[in-house]
CSV table of C-alpha atoms and ligand atoms in Angstrom, one decimal:
chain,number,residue,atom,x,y,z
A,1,UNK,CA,-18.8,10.5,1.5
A,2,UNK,CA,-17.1,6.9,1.5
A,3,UNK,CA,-13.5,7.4,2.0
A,4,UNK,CA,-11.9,4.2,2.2
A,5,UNK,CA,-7.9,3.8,3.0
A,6,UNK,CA,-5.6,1.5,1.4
A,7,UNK,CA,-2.9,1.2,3.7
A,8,UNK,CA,0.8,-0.2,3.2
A,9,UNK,CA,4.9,0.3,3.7
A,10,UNK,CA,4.7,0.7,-0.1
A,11,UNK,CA,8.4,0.4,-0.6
A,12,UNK,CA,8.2,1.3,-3.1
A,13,UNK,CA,4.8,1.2,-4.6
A,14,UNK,CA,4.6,-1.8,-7.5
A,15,UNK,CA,1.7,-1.8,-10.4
A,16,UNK,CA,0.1,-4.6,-7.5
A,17,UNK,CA,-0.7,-1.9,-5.6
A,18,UNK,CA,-1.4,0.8,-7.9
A,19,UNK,CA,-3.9,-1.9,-9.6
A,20,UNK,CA,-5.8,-1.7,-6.3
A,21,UNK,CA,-5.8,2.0,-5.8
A,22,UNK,CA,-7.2,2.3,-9.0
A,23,UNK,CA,-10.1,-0.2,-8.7
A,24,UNK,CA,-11.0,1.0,-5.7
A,25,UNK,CA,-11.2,5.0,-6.5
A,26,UNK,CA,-13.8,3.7,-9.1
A,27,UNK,CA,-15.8,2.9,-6.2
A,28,UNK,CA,-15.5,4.8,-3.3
A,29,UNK,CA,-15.6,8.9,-3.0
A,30,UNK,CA,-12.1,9.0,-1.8
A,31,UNK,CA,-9.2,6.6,-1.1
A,32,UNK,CA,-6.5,7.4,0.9
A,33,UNK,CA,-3.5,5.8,0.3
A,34,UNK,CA,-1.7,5.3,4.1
A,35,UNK,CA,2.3,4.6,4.4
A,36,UNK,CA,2.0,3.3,7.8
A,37,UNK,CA,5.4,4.0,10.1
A,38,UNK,CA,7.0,0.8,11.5
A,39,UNK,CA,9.9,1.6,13.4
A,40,UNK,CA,11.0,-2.0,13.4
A,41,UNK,CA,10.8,-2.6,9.4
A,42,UNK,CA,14.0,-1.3,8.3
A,43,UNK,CA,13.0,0.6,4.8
A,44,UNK,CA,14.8,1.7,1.7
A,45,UNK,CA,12.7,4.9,1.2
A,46,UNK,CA,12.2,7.3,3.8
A,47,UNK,CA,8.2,8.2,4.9
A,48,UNK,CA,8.6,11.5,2.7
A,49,UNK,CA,9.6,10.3,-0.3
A,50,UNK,CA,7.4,7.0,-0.3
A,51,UNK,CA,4.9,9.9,0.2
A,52,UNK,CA,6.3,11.9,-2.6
A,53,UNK,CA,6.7,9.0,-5.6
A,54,UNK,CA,3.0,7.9,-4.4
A,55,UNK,CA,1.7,11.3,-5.2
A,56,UNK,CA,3.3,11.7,-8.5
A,57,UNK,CA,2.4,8.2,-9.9
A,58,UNK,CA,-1.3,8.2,-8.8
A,59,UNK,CA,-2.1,12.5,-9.4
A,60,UNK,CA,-4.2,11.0,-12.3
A,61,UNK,CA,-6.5,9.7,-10.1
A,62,UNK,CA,-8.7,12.9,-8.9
A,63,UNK,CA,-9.6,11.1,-5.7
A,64,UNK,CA,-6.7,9.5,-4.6
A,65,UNK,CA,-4.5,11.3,-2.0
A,66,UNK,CA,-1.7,10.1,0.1
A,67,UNK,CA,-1.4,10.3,4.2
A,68,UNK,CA,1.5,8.7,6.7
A,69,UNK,CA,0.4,7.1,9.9
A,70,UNK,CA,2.4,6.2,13.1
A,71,UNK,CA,0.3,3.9,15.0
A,72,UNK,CA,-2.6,1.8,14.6
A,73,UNK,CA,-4.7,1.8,11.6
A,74,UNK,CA,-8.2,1.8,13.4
A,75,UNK,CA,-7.1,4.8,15.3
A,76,UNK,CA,-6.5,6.4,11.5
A,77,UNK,CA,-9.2,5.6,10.5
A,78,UNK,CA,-11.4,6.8,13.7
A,79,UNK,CA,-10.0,10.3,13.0
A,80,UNK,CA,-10.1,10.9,9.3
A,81,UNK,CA,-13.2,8.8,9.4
A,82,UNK,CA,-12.8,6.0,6.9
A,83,UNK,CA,-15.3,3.7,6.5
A,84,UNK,CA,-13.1,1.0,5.8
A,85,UNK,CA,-9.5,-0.3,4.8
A,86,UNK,CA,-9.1,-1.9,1.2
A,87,UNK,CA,-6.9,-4.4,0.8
A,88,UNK,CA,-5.5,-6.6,-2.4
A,89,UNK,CA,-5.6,-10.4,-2.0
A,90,UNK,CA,-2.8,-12.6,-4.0
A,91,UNK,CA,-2.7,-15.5,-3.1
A,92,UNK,CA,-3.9,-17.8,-0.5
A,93,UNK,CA,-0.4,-17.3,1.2
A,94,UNK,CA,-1.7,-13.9,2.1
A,95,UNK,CA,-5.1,-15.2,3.3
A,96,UNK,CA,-4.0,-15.9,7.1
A,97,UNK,CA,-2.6,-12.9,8.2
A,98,UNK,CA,-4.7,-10.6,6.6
A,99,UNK,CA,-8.1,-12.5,8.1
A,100,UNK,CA,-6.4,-12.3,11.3
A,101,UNK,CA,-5.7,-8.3,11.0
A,102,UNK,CA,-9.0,-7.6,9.5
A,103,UNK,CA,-10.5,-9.4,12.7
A,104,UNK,CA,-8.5,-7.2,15.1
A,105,UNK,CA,-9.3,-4.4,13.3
A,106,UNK,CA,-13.3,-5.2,13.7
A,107,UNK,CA,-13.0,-5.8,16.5
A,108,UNK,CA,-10.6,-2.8,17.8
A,109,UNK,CA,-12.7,-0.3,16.6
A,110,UNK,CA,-15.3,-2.1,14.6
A,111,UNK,CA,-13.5,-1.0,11.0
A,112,UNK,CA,-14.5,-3.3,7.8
A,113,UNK,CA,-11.7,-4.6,6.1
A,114,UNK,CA,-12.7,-5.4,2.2
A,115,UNK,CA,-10.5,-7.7,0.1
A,116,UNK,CA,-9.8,-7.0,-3.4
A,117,UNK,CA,-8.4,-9.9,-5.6
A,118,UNK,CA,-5.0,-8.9,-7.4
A,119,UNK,CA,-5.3,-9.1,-10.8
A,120,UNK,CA,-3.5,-12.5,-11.7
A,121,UNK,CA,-0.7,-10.5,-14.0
A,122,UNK,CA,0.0,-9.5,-10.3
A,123,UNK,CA,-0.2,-12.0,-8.0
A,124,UNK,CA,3.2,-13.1,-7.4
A,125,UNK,CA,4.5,-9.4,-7.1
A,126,UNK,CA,6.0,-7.9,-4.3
A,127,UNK,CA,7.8,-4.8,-3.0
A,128,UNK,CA,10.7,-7.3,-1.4
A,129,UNK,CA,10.8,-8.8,-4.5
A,130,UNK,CA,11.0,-6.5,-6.9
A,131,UNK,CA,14.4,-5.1,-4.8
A,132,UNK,CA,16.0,-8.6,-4.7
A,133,UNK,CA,15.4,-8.2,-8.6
A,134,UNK,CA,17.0,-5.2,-9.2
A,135,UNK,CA,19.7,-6.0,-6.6
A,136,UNK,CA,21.1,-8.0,-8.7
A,137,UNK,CA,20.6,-6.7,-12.3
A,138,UNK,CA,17.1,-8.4,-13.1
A,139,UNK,CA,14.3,-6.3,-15.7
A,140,UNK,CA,11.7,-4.6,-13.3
A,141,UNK,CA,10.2,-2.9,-16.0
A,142,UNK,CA,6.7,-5.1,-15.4
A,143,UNK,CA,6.5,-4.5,-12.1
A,144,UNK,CA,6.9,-0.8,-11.3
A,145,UNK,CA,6.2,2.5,-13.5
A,146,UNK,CA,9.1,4.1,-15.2
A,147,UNK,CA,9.5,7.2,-12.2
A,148,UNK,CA,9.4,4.2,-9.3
A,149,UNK,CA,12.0,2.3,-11.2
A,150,UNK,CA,14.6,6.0,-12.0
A,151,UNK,CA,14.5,5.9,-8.2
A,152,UNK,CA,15.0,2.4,-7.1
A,153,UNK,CA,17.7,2.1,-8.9
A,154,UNK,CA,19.4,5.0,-8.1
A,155,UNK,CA,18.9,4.1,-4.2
A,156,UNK,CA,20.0,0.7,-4.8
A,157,UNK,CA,23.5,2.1,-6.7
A,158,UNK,CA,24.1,4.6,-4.1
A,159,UNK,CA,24.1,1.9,-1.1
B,1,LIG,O1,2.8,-3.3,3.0
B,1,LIG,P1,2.7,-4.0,4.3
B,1,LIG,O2,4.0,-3.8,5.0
B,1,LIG,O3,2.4,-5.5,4.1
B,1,LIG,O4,1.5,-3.4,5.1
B,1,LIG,C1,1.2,-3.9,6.4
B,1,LIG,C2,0.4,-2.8,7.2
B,1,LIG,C3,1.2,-1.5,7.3
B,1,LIG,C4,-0.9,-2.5,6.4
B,1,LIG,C5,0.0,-3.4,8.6
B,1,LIG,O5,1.2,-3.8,9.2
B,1,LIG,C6,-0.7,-2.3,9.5
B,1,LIG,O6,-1.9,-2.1,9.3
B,1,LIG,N1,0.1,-1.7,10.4
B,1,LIG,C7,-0.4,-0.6,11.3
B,1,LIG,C8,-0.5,-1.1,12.7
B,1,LIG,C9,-1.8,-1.9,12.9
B,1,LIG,O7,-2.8,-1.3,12.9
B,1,LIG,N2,-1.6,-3.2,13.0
B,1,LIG,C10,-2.8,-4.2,13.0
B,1,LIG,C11,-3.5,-4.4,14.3
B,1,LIG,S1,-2.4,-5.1,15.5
């Protein structure tokens, strides 16, 4: 079985991601879509309920599920054994860091890191950005599906 995990803070999850998930359940057994815990990354979504609006916008998918993580990736990946962590690409911007993790993560525990290109309708998208946007009024439509947005912007008017 090739389970591969796609791992993130996913918050909340945009069609960027979901673009990714998709393309990569058409070629692995199973993906596992990660919300890793970082304690220092202040969040607007709890773990649960990034958990919980993952689910419902990606049950379509028949071997997609959803996991949370406190720690280090390779370490998830060593005990649900994953063969290897996919990741979108958007732009050369993201290039550095990413290589960098990849190359810890190889080395770490000897985990492939494979890089999907976003799909250029994508490339410029981002979770922090899509909550500057509706901050301040903007159309988010593009960017997230319709359940994602309901809650985002009930979060953001509650604040
Ligand atoms: O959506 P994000 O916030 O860009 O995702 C980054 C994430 C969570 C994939 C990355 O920070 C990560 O893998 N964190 C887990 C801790 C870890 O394994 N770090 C890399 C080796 S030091």
């Amino acid at each position: 079985m090739k389970r591969v995990v796609c791992p993130g803070s996913f918050d909340p999850i945009t069609f960027g991601h979901l673009d990714i998930i998709k393309r990569a359940s058409e070629l692995f057994d199973e993906v596992v879509i990660a919300v890793l815990v970082n304690q220092t990354k202040k969040t607007l979504f709890t773990v649960e309920e990034r958990l919980a609006m993952i689910a419902e916008v990606t049950a379509e998918y028949p071997n997609v599920r959803v996991d949370s993580w406190s720690g280090l990736l390779v370490d998830y990946c060593e005990r649900h054994d994953v063969k290897a962590i996919v990741k979108g690409l958007r732009a050369v911007t993201d290039f550095d860091y990413e290589l960098q993790m990849s190359q810890i993560n190889l080395q770490l525990k000897g985990i492939e890191t494979l890089f999907m290109s976003t799909a250029p309708a994508h490339s410029f998208l981002s979770s922090s950005l899509v909550k500057e946007i509706a901050t301040f009024g903007g159309d988010i439509s593009a960017y997230l599906p319709a359940p994602i947005i309901e809650k985002l912007t009930a979060r953001l008017a509650a604040r």
